[in-house]
CSV table of C-alpha atoms and ligand atoms in Angstrom, one decimal:
chain,number,residue,atom,x,y,z
E,1,ALA,CA,-9.0,47.3,43.1
E,2,ALA,CA,-5.6,49.0,43.3
E,3,ASP,CA,-4.3,50.7,40.2
E,4,VAL,CA,-2.2,47.9,38.8
E,5,PHE,CA,1.3,49.2,39.0
E,6,THR,CA,4.0,48.1,36.7
E,7,TYR,CA,7.6,47.6,37.7
E,8,ASP,CA,10.7,46.6,35.8
E,9,PRO,CA,11.6,43.1,37.1
E,10,GLY,CA,15.1,43.7,35.8
E,11,PHE,CA,15.0,41.3,32.9
E,12,THR,CA,13.3,41.3,29.5
E,13,SER,CA,13.8,37.7,28.4
E,14,THR,CA,11.3,35.1,29.7
E,15,ALA,CA,14.2,32.7,30.4
E,16,SER,CA,14.4,31.9,34.1
E,17,CYS,CA,18.1,30.9,33.9
E,18,GLU,CA,21.0,30.1,31.6
E,19,SER,CA,22.1,26.5,31.5
E,20,GLU,CA,24.7,24.4,29.5
E,21,ILE,CA,23.0,21.1,30.4
E,22,THR,CA,20.0,20.3,28.3
E,23,PHE,CA,18.6,21.8,25.1
E,24,ILE,CA,15.1,21.4,23.8
E,25,ASP,CA,13.7,22.6,20.5
E,26,GLY,CA,10.0,22.3,21.0
E,27,ASP,CA,9.1,23.0,17.4
E,28,LYS,CA,11.5,20.5,15.9
E,29,GLY,CA,11.0,18.0,18.7
E,30,GLU,CA,14.7,17.9,19.5
E,31,LEU,CA,16.3,17.1,22.9
E,32,TRP,CA,20.1,17.1,23.6
E,33,TYR,CA,22.0,16.3,26.8
E,34,ARG,CA,25.2,18.4,26.7
E,35,GLY,CA,24.8,18.6,22.9
E,36,TYR,CA,24.3,14.9,22.3
E,37,PRO,CA,20.9,14.0,20.8
E,38,ILE,CA,18.7,11.9,23.1
E,39,GLU,CA,18.1,9.3,20.3
E,40,GLN,CA,21.9,8.6,20.1
E,41,LEU,CA,22.3,8.4,23.9
E,42,ALA,CA,19.3,6.1,24.2
E,43,ALA,CA,20.7,3.8,21.5
E,44,GLU,CA,24.4,3.9,22.2
E,45,SER,CA,25.0,4.9,25.8
E,46,HIS,CA,23.8,3.8,29.2
E,47,TYR,CA,22.4,5.5,32.2
E,48,LEU,CA,25.5,5.9,34.4
E,49,GLU,CA,27.5,7.2,31.4
E,50,VAL,CA,24.7,9.7,30.8
E,51,CYS,CA,24.9,10.6,34.5
E,52,TYR,CA,28.6,11.4,34.1
E,53,LEU,CA,27.9,13.5,31.0
E,54,LEU,CA,25.1,15.5,32.7
E,55,LEU,CA,27.1,16.1,35.8
E,56,TYR,CA,30.6,16.9,34.3
E,57,GLY,CA,29.7,18.1,30.8
E,58,GLU,CA,31.7,15.5,28.8
E,59,LEU,CA,31.5,11.8,28.0
E,60,PRO,CA,33.9,9.9,30.3
E,61,ASN,CA,36.9,8.0,28.9
E,62,ALA,CA,37.1,4.3,29.9
E,63,ASP,CA,39.0,5.0,33.1
E,64,GLU,CA,36.8,7.8,34.2
E,65,LEU,CA,33.7,5.7,33.5
E,66,GLU,CA,35.0,2.7,35.5
E,67,LYS,CA,35.9,4.9,38.5
E,68,PHE,CA,32.4,6.6,38.4
E,69,GLU,CA,30.5,3.4,38.1
E,70,ASN,CA,32.5,1.8,41.0
E,71,LEU,CA,31.8,4.9,43.1
E,72,VAL,CA,28.1,4.8,42.5
E,73,THR,CA,28.0,1.0,43.0
E,74,ARG,CA,29.6,1.3,46.4
E,75,HIS,CA,27.1,3.7,47.6
E,76,THR,CA,23.9,1.8,46.8
E,77,MET,CA,23.2,0.6,50.3
E,78,VAL,CA,21.3,2.9,52.6
E,79,HIS,CA,21.9,3.4,56.4
E,80,GLU,CA,20.5,0.3,58.1
E,81,GLN,CA,18.4,2.5,60.4
E,82,MET,CA,16.4,3.6,57.4
E,83,ASN,CA,14.7,0.3,57.4
E,84,ASN,CA,13.1,1.3,60.7
E,85,PHE,CA,12.2,4.7,59.2
E,86,PHE,CA,10.3,2.9,56.4
E,87,ARG,CA,8.3,0.9,59.0
E,88,GLY,CA,6.7,4.1,60.3
E,89,PHE,CA,4.7,4.5,57.1
E,90,ARG,CA,1.3,2.8,56.4
E,91,ARG,CA,1.7,-0.1,54.1
E,92,ASP,CA,-0.8,1.4,51.7
E,93,ALA,CA,1.0,4.7,51.4
E,94,HIS,CA,1.7,5.7,47.8
E,95,PRO,CA,5.4,5.0,47.1
E,96,MET,CA,5.9,8.6,46.1
E,97,ALA,CA,4.7,9.7,49.6
E,98,THR,CA,7.3,7.4,51.1
E,99,MET,CA,10.0,8.6,48.8
E,100,VAL,CA,9.4,12.3,49.5
E,101,GLY,CA,9.7,11.5,53.2
E,102,VAL,CA,12.7,9.2,53.1
E,103,VAL,CA,14.7,11.3,50.7
E,104,GLY,CA,14.0,14.4,52.8
E,105,ALA,CA,15.1,12.5,55.8
E,106,MET,CA,18.5,11.5,54.2
E,107,SER,CA,19.9,14.8,55.6
E,108,ALA,CA,19.3,13.2,59.0
E,109,PHE,CA,21.3,10.1,58.1
E,110,TYR,CA,24.0,11.7,55.9
E,111,HIS,CA,24.6,15.0,57.7
E,112,ASP,CA,28.3,14.8,56.7
E,113,SER,CA,27.3,15.7,53.1
E,114,THR,CA,24.9,18.6,53.7
E,115,ASP,CA,27.2,21.6,53.8
E,116,ILE,CA,26.8,23.0,50.3
E,117,SER,CA,29.7,25.5,50.8
E,118,ASP,CA,32.0,22.5,50.7
E,119,PRO,CA,32.6,21.2,47.2
E,120,HIS,CA,33.6,17.7,48.5
E,121,GLN,CA,30.4,17.4,50.5
E,122,ARG,CA,28.4,18.5,47.4
E,123,GLU,CA,30.1,15.7,45.4
E,124,VAL,CA,29.4,13.1,48.1
E,125,ALA,CA,25.8,14.1,48.3
E,126,ALA,CA,25.4,13.8,44.5
E,127,ILE,CA,26.9,10.3,44.4
E,128,ARG,CA,24.8,9.2,47.4
E,129,LEU,CA,21.6,10.4,45.8
E,130,ILE,CA,22.3,8.8,42.4
E,131,ALA,CA,23.3,5.6,44.1
E,132,LYS,CA,20.6,5.3,46.7
E,133,LEU,CA,17.5,6.5,44.9
E,134,PRO,CA,16.9,3.1,43.2
E,135,THR,CA,17.4,1.4,46.6
E,136,ILE,CA,14.9,3.7,48.2
E,137,ALA,CA,12.4,3.3,45.4
E,138,ALA,CA,12.7,-0.5,45.5
E,139,MET,CA,12.3,-0.4,49.3
E,140,ALA,CA,9.2,1.8,48.9
E,141,TYR,CA,7.8,-0.8,46.5
E,142,LYS,CA,8.7,-3.8,48.7
E,143,TYR,CA,7.3,-2.2,51.8
E,144,SER,CA,4.0,-1.5,50.0
E,145,ILE,CA,3.5,-5.1,49.0
E,146,GLY,CA,4.7,-6.6,52.3
E,147,GLN,CA,7.8,-8.2,51.0
E,148,PRO,CA,11.2,-8.0,52.7
E,149,PHE,CA,13.7,-5.5,51.5
E,150,VAL,CA,16.3,-6.8,49.0
E,151,TYR,CA,19.9,-5.5,49.4
E,152,PRO,CA,21.7,-4.1,46.4
E,153,GLN,CA,24.3,-6.3,44.8
E,154,ASN,CA,27.6,-4.9,43.6
E,155,ASP,CA,28.0,-7.5,40.8
E,156,LEU,CA,24.9,-6.2,39.0
E,157,ASP,CA,24.7,-3.1,36.7
E,158,TYR,CA,22.5,-0.2,37.8
E,159,ALA,CA,19.3,-1.3,36.0
E,160,SER,CA,19.7,-5.0,36.8
E,161,ASN,CA,20.3,-4.1,40.5
E,162,PHE,CA,17.0,-2.1,40.6
E,163,LEU,CA,15.0,-4.8,38.9
E,164,ASN,CA,16.5,-7.4,41.3
E,165,MET,CA,15.8,-5.2,44.4
E,166,CYS,CA,12.2,-4.9,43.2
E,167,PHE,CA,11.4,-8.4,42.0
E,168,SER,CA,13.7,-10.8,43.9
E,169,VAL,CA,12.2,-12.6,46.9
E,170,PRO,CA,14.0,-14.9,49.4
E,171,ALA,CA,12.1,-17.9,48.1
E,172,GLU,CA,13.0,-17.2,44.5
E,173,LYS,CA,15.8,-15.3,42.9
E,174,TYR,CA,14.9,-12.9,40.1
E,175,GLU,CA,16.2,-14.0,36.8
E,176,ILE,CA,18.1,-11.1,35.2
E,177,LYS,CA,17.3,-10.7,31.5
E,178,PRO,CA,20.0,-8.5,29.9
E,179,GLU,CA,17.5,-7.2,27.3
E,180,LEU,CA,15.0,-6.2,29.9
E,181,SER,CA,17.7,-4.5,32.0
E,182,ARG,CA,18.7,-2.7,28.8
E,183,ALA,CA,15.1,-1.5,28.4
E,184,MET,CA,15.0,-0.4,32.0
E,185,ASP,CA,18.3,1.5,31.6
E,186,ARG,CA,17.0,3.2,28.5
E,187,ILE,CA,13.9,4.4,30.4
E,188,PHE,CA,16.3,5.9,33.1
E,189,THR,CA,18.2,7.7,30.3
E,190,LEU,CA,15.1,9.1,28.6
E,191,HIS,CA,13.9,10.6,31.9
E,192,ALA,CA,17.4,11.8,33.1
E,193,ASP,CA,16.9,15.6,32.5
E,194,HIS,CA,14.6,17.9,30.7
E,195,GLU,CA,15.7,21.6,31.1
E,196,GLN,CA,13.7,23.8,33.3
E,197,ASN,CA,10.5,21.7,33.9
E,198,ALA,CA,8.5,22.3,37.0
E,199,SER,CA,10.3,19.8,39.3
E,200,THR,CA,13.8,21.0,38.2
E,201,SER,CA,12.7,24.6,38.7
E,202,THR,CA,11.6,23.5,42.2
E,203,VAL,CA,15.0,22.0,43.0
E,204,ARG,CA,16.8,25.2,41.7
E,205,LEU,CA,14.5,27.4,43.7
E,206,ALA,CA,14.9,25.3,46.9
E,207,GLY,CA,18.7,25.3,46.3
E,208,SER,CA,18.8,29.0,45.9
E,209,SER,CA,18.0,29.4,49.6
E,210,GLY,CA,21.0,27.2,50.5
E,211,ALA,CA,18.9,24.3,51.6
E,212,ASN,CA,20.8,21.0,51.7
E,213,PRO,CA,20.7,18.8,48.6
E,214,PHE,CA,18.6,16.0,50.1
E,215,ALA,CA,15.9,18.5,51.0
E,216,CYS,CA,16.1,20.0,47.5
E,217,ILE,CA,15.7,16.7,45.8
E,218,ALA,CA,12.8,15.8,48.1
E,219,ALA,CA,11.1,19.0,46.9
E,220,GLY,CA,11.7,18.0,43.3
E,221,ILE,CA,10.1,14.6,44.0
E,222,ALA,CA,7.1,16.2,45.6
E,223,CYS,CA,6.6,18.5,42.6
E,224,LEU,CA,7.1,15.7,40.1
E,225,TRP,CA,4.3,13.7,41.7
E,226,GLY,CA,1.6,16.0,40.2
E,227,PRO,CA,-0.6,14.4,37.4
E,228,ALA,CA,0.2,17.3,35.0
E,229,HIS,CA,4.0,16.4,35.4
E,230,GLY,CA,5.6,13.2,36.4
E,231,GLY,CA,2.4,11.7,37.7
E,232,ALA,CA,1.1,11.6,34.1
E,233,ASN,CA,2.8,8.3,33.4
E,234,GLN,CA,0.6,6.6,36.0
E,235,ALA,CA,-2.5,8.6,34.8
E,236,ALA,CA,-1.8,7.8,31.2
E,237,LEU,CA,-1.7,4.0,31.7
E,238,GLU,CA,-4.8,4.2,33.9
E,239,MET,CA,-6.6,6.2,31.1
E,240,LEU,CA,-5.6,3.7,28.4
E,241,GLN,CA,-6.8,0.8,30.6
E,242,GLU,CA,-10.1,2.7,31.3
E,243,ILE,CA,-10.6,3.2,27.5
E,244,GLY,CA,-10.1,-0.6,27.3
E,245,SER,CA,-10.6,-1.1,23.6
E,246,VAL,CA,-10.1,0.8,20.4
E,247,ASP,CA,-13.9,1.1,19.8
E,248,GLN,CA,-14.1,3.3,23.0
E,249,ILE,CA,-11.5,5.8,21.7
E,250,PRO,CA,-13.9,8.2,19.9
E,251,GLU,CA,-15.8,8.8,23.2
E,252,TYR,CA,-12.6,9.9,24.9
E,253,ILE,CA,-11.4,12.0,22.0
E,254,LYS,CA,-14.8,13.8,22.2
E,255,ARG,CA,-14.3,14.4,25.9
E,256,ALA,CA,-10.8,15.7,25.4
E,257,LYS,CA,-12.2,18.3,23.0
E,258,ASP,CA,-15.0,19.4,25.3
E,259,LYS,CA,-14.0,22.6,27.0
E,260,ASP,CA,-16.5,21.9,29.8
E,261,ASP,CA,-15.1,18.5,30.5
E,262,PRO,CA,-12.0,18.6,32.7
E,263,PHE,CA,-10.8,15.3,31.1
E,264,ARG,CA,-7.5,15.6,29.3
E,265,LEU,CA,-5.7,12.9,27.3
E,266,MET,CA,-2.9,12.0,29.7
E,267,GLY,CA,0.4,11.5,28.1
E,268,PHE,CA,-0.5,14.1,25.4
E,269,GLY,CA,0.5,17.7,25.1
E,270,HIS,CA,3.5,19.5,26.5
E,271,ARG,CA,4.4,23.0,27.6
E,272,VAL,CA,7.5,23.1,25.2
E,273,TYR,CA,7.1,20.4,22.6
E,274,LYS,CA,4.8,21.4,19.8
E,275,ASN,CA,5.9,18.4,17.8
E,276,PHE,CA,6.6,14.9,18.8
E,277,ASP,CA,8.4,14.4,22.1
E,278,PRO,CA,11.6,12.6,20.8
E,279,ARG,CA,11.5,10.5,24.0
E,280,ALA,CA,8.0,9.2,23.1
E,281,LYS,CA,9.3,7.9,19.8
E,282,VAL,CA,12.0,5.9,21.5
E,283,MET,CA,9.6,4.7,24.2
E,284,LYS,CA,7.1,3.5,21.5
E,285,GLU,CA,9.8,1.4,19.8
E,286,SER,CA,10.9,0.0,23.2
E,287,ALA,CA,7.3,-1.0,24.1
E,288,ASP,CA,7.2,-3.2,21.0
E,289,GLU,CA,10.6,-4.7,21.9
E,290,VAL,CA,9.8,-5.4,25.6
E,291,LEU,CA,6.3,-6.9,24.9
E,292,ASP,CA,7.9,-9.1,22.3
E,293,LEU,CA,10.7,-10.1,24.7
E,294,LEU,CA,8.2,-11.0,27.3
E,295,GLY,CA,6.1,-13.0,24.8
E,296,ILE,CA,3.1,-10.7,25.4
E,297,GLU,CA,1.1,-10.7,22.2
E,298,ASN,CA,-2.0,-8.6,21.3
E,299,ASN,CA,-1.5,-6.3,24.2
E,300,GLU,CA,-4.9,-4.4,24.2
E,301,THR,CA,-3.4,-1.4,26.0
E,302,LEU,CA,-0.7,-1.0,23.4
E,303,LYS,CA,-3.2,-1.4,20.6
E,304,VAL,CA,-5.4,1.3,22.2
E,305,ALA,CA,-2.3,3.6,22.7
E,306,LYS,CA,-1.2,3.3,19.0
E,307,GLU,CA,-4.8,3.8,17.7
E,308,LEU,CA,-5.4,6.7,20.0
E,309,GLU,CA,-2.2,8.3,18.7
E,310,ARG,CA,-3.1,7.6,15.1
E,311,ILE,CA,-6.6,9.1,15.5
E,312,ALA,CA,-5.4,12.1,17.5
E,313,LEU,CA,-2.6,13.0,15.0
E,314,GLU,CA,-5.2,13.1,12.2
E,315,ASP,CA,-7.7,15.2,14.2
E,316,ASP,CA,-7.8,19.0,13.5
E,317,PHE,CA,-8.3,19.7,17.2
E,318,PHE,CA,-5.0,18.1,18.2
E,319,ILE,CA,-3.2,19.3,15.1
E,320,GLU,CA,-4.2,23.0,15.7
E,321,LYS,CA,-3.3,22.7,19.4
E,322,LYS,CA,-0.1,20.9,18.5
E,323,LEU,CA,-0.8,18.1,20.9
E,324,TYR,CA,1.5,15.1,20.5
E,325,PRO,CA,2.3,12.1,22.7
E,326,ASN,CA,4.9,13.0,25.4
E,327,VAL,CA,7.3,10.9,27.4
E,328,ASP,CA,4.6,9.6,29.6
E,329,PHE,CA,2.3,8.1,26.9
E,330,TYR,CA,4.1,4.8,26.3
E,331,SER,CA,6.3,4.4,29.3
E,332,GLY,CA,3.6,2.9,31.5
E,333,ILE,CA,2.9,0.1,29.0
E,334,ILE,CA,6.6,-1.0,29.3
E,335,LEU,CA,6.7,-0.7,33.1
E,336,SER,CA,3.5,-2.6,33.5
E,337,ALA,CA,4.7,-5.4,31.2
E,338,MET,CA,7.9,-5.5,33.4
E,339,GLY,CA,5.6,-6.2,36.4
E,340,PHE,CA,5.5,-2.8,38.0
E,341,PRO,CA,2.2,-1.5,39.5
E,342,THR,CA,1.1,1.9,38.2
E,343,ALA,CA,2.0,3.4,41.6
E,344,MET,CA,5.7,2.7,40.9
E,345,PHE,CA,5.8,4.6,37.5
E,346,THR,CA,6.4,8.0,39.0
E,347,PRO,CA,9.0,6.7,41.6
E,348,ILE,CA,10.9,5.3,38.5
E,349,PHE,CA,10.6,8.7,36.8
E,350,ALA,CA,11.9,10.4,40.1
E,351,LEU,CA,14.9,8.1,40.4
E,352,SER,CA,15.8,8.6,36.8
E,353,ARG,CA,15.5,12.4,37.0
E,354,THR,CA,17.6,12.7,40.2
E,355,VAL,CA,20.8,13.1,38.2
E,356,GLY,CA,19.2,16.0,36.2
E,357,TRP,CA,18.0,17.7,39.3
E,358,ILE,CA,21.5,17.4,40.8
E,359,ALA,CA,23.3,18.6,37.7
E,360,GLN,CA,21.0,21.6,37.5
E,361,TRP,CA,21.4,22.2,41.3
E,362,LYS,CA,25.2,22.1,41.0
E,363,GLU,CA,25.1,24.5,38.0
E,364,MET,CA,23.0,27.0,40.0
E,365,ILE,CA,25.2,26.7,43.1
E,366,ALA,CA,28.3,27.3,41.0
E,367,ASP,CA,26.9,30.5,39.5
E,368,PRO,CA,25.1,32.8,42.0
E,369,GLN,CA,23.9,35.0,39.1
E,370,ASN,CA,22.0,31.9,37.9
E,371,LYS,CA,19.8,31.7,40.9
E,372,ILE,CA,16.0,31.9,40.4
E,373,GLY,CA,16.1,33.4,43.9
E,374,ARG,CA,12.9,35.2,44.8
E,375,PRO,CA,10.4,35.7,41.9
E,376,ARG,CA,8.6,39.0,42.0
E,377,GLN,CA,4.9,39.5,41.3
E,378,LEU,CA,2.4,41.9,39.8
E,379,TYR,CA,0.1,43.0,42.7
E,380,VAL,CA,-3.6,43.1,41.5
E,381,GLY,CA,-5.2,42.9,45.0
E,382,SER,CA,-7.1,45.5,47.1
E,383,ASP,CA,-5.9,49.1,47.5
E,384,LYS,CA,-4.6,50.1,51.0
E,385,ARG,CA,-7.5,50.3,53.5
E,386,ASP,CA,-8.1,50.6,57.3
E,387,TYR,CA,-9.1,47.8,59.6
E,388,VAL,CA,-12.8,47.6,60.6
E,389,PRO,CA,-13.7,46.1,64.0
E,390,VAL,CA,-16.0,43.0,63.8
E,391,ASP,CA,-19.1,44.8,65.3
E,392,SER,CA,-18.9,47.4,62.6
E,393,ARG,CA,-18.7,45.0,59.6
X,401,SDX,C1,6.0,16.0,31.7
X,401,SDX,O1,8.0,20.4,31.4
X,401,SDX,C2,8.5,19.3,31.1
X,401,SDX,O2,9.5,19.1,30.4
X,401,SDX,C3,7.8,18.1,31.8
X,401,SDX,C4,8.3,16.7,31.3
X,401,SDX,C5,9.7,16.5,31.9
X,401,SDX,O3,10.4,15.6,31.3
X,401,SDX,O4,10.1,17.0,32.9
X,401,SDX,O5,8.4,16.6,29.9
X,401,SDX,C6,7.4,15.6,31.8
X,401,SDX,O6,5.5,16.5,32.7
X,401,SDX,C7,5.3,15.7,30.4
X,401,SDX,C8,3.8,16.2,30.5
X,401,SDX,C9,3.0,15.2,31.2
X,401,SDX,N1,1.6,15.6,31.4
X,401,SDX,C10,0.6,15.1,30.8
X,401,SDX,O7,0.6,14.3,29.9
X,401,SDX,C11,-0.8,15.6,31.3
X,401,SDX,C12,-1.7,15.9,30.1
X,401,SDX,N2,-1.1,17.1,29.4
X,401,SDX,C13,-1.6,18.4,29.8
X,401,SDX,O8,-2.0,18.5,31.1
X,401,SDX,C14,-0.8,19.5,29.2
X,401,SDX,O9,-0.5,19.2,27.9
X,401,SDX,C15,0.4,20.0,29.9
X,401,SDX,C16,0.1,20.3,31.3
X,401,SDX,C17,1.5,19.1,29.8
X,401,SDX,C18,0.7,21.3,29.2
X,401,SDX,O10,-0.4,22.2,29.5
X,401,SDX,P1,-0.6,23.4,28.6
X,401,SDX,O11,0.6,24.3,28.6
X,401,SDX,O12,-1.9,24.1,28.9
X,401,SDX,O13,-0.7,22.7,27.3
X,401,SDX,P2,-0.6,23.3,25.9
X,401,SDX,O14,0.0,24.7,25.9
X,401,SDX,O15,0.1,22.3,25.1
X,401,SDX,O16,-2.2,23.4,25.6
X,401,SDX,C19,-2.6,23.9,24.4
X,401,SDX,C20,-4.1,23.6,24.4
X,401,SDX,C21,-4.8,24.1,25.7
X,401,SDX,O17,-6.1,24.5,25.2
X,401,SDX,P3,-6.5,26.0,25.0
X,401,SDX,O18,-6.3,26.6,26.4
X,401,SDX,O19,-5.6,26.6,24.0
X,401,SDX,O20,-8.0,26.0,24.6
X,401,SDX,O21,-4.3,22.2,24.4
X,401,SDX,C22,-5.1,21.8,25.5
X,401,SDX,C23,-5.0,22.9,26.5
X,401,SDX,O22,-6.2,23.0,27.3
X,401,SDX,N3,-4.5,20.6,26.0
X,401,SDX,C24,-5.1,19.4,26.0
X,401,SDX,C25,-4.2,18.5,26.5
X,401,SDX,N4,-3.0,19.2,26.7
X,401,SDX,C26,-3.2,20.4,26.5
X,401,SDX,N5,-6.4,19.0,25.6
X,401,SDX,C27,-6.6,17.7,25.8
X,401,SDX,N6,-5.8,16.8,26.2
X,401,SDX,C28,-4.5,17.1,26.6
X,401,SDX,N7,-3.7,16.2,27.0
């Protein structure tokens, strides 16, 4: 092999970029959006206000908030021809596959907001994405179950609108339950941003080439789909349902510890958190609230989740490896109780994270020094050699 050569990549820190948007302390289990702790935002704020905060750096005053909410509300419809676009997919396509395709195609429908050198077009693209992602996610769901698309309604708040577009049918209006909409809104807030995770880094990298915002967000959605990342919420619930009852937990703990077994506890562990993911704590409280609100008692899956967490947190293997529940461990229980199939869990993560991707993309565009650009490598392949014709090999 070639002598491994070393080169100075030009930086010493391991940081890939500087950002003012989100702070995570993995050891303490802290998460702040623009300095505000996630626990306070989840309890006191609401998603569109958090969107404003992530995008512009400060909490809006009443007038700014009203203007922003009106702007988003009036961009929730998608181009009517998109309905035909959806009809090109197989009905049984995973909603994430549909979302990657449709969001990527937005630059074909909204080409008047693709020139990233124009600040106004950047702003229009940002609003269109935040406003239309719930509509596209709901359309992906409706299409997959063979029900007609439901148009957004301007008299509904962001979360209620999404629930209505998913669950209303011509034969029967969906009954908006404010507490359920509040729980949905909280889930959006908990997923809104998370520093330089894989999908956000994907969006930044795509954006560093000057690609249009719709293409960059589609790249982020594609990356998020992976089971090690945003796809874990679907995998976590399916794992809890496979475990089925608390007496089956020891078998799965054993498998998680077995180096030769590829099985991992989905919804556990994190690249950064070596303590509780603060979002998981809020999600766990919300799970109790939602199941209670829906009159669901003795939910076996929630029982398994809580017992699995209890056992794991007392087990040396998990303590040594600092493995704690992450944002994906409880979210599926809430979404399933609300009526969503597991295939819709990651699309909901994607629509929630769109504002974080956009905020990080805008920050990168505004500061060329902050571009991830083109990562270098350490070459450890074959030394230089001459071609050998096939009859001499
Ligand atoms: C998200 O980056 C983000 O911020 C992402 C995210 C966001 O908001 O954007 O927070 C969202 O993606 C949350 C993570 C969701 N993924 C899962 O729940 C999938 C299961 N988790 C693992 O695949 C894993 O924990 C990762 C991928 C999340 C992290 O992988 P690492 O970096 O290998 O995990 P680690 O450093 O914490 O691992 C330490 C050790 C390793 O063993 P050793 O190599 O030291 O022997 O713990 C093991 C891992 O093999 N380990 C697990 C485990 N997770 C890690 N063992 C069993 N079950 C697990 N879940």
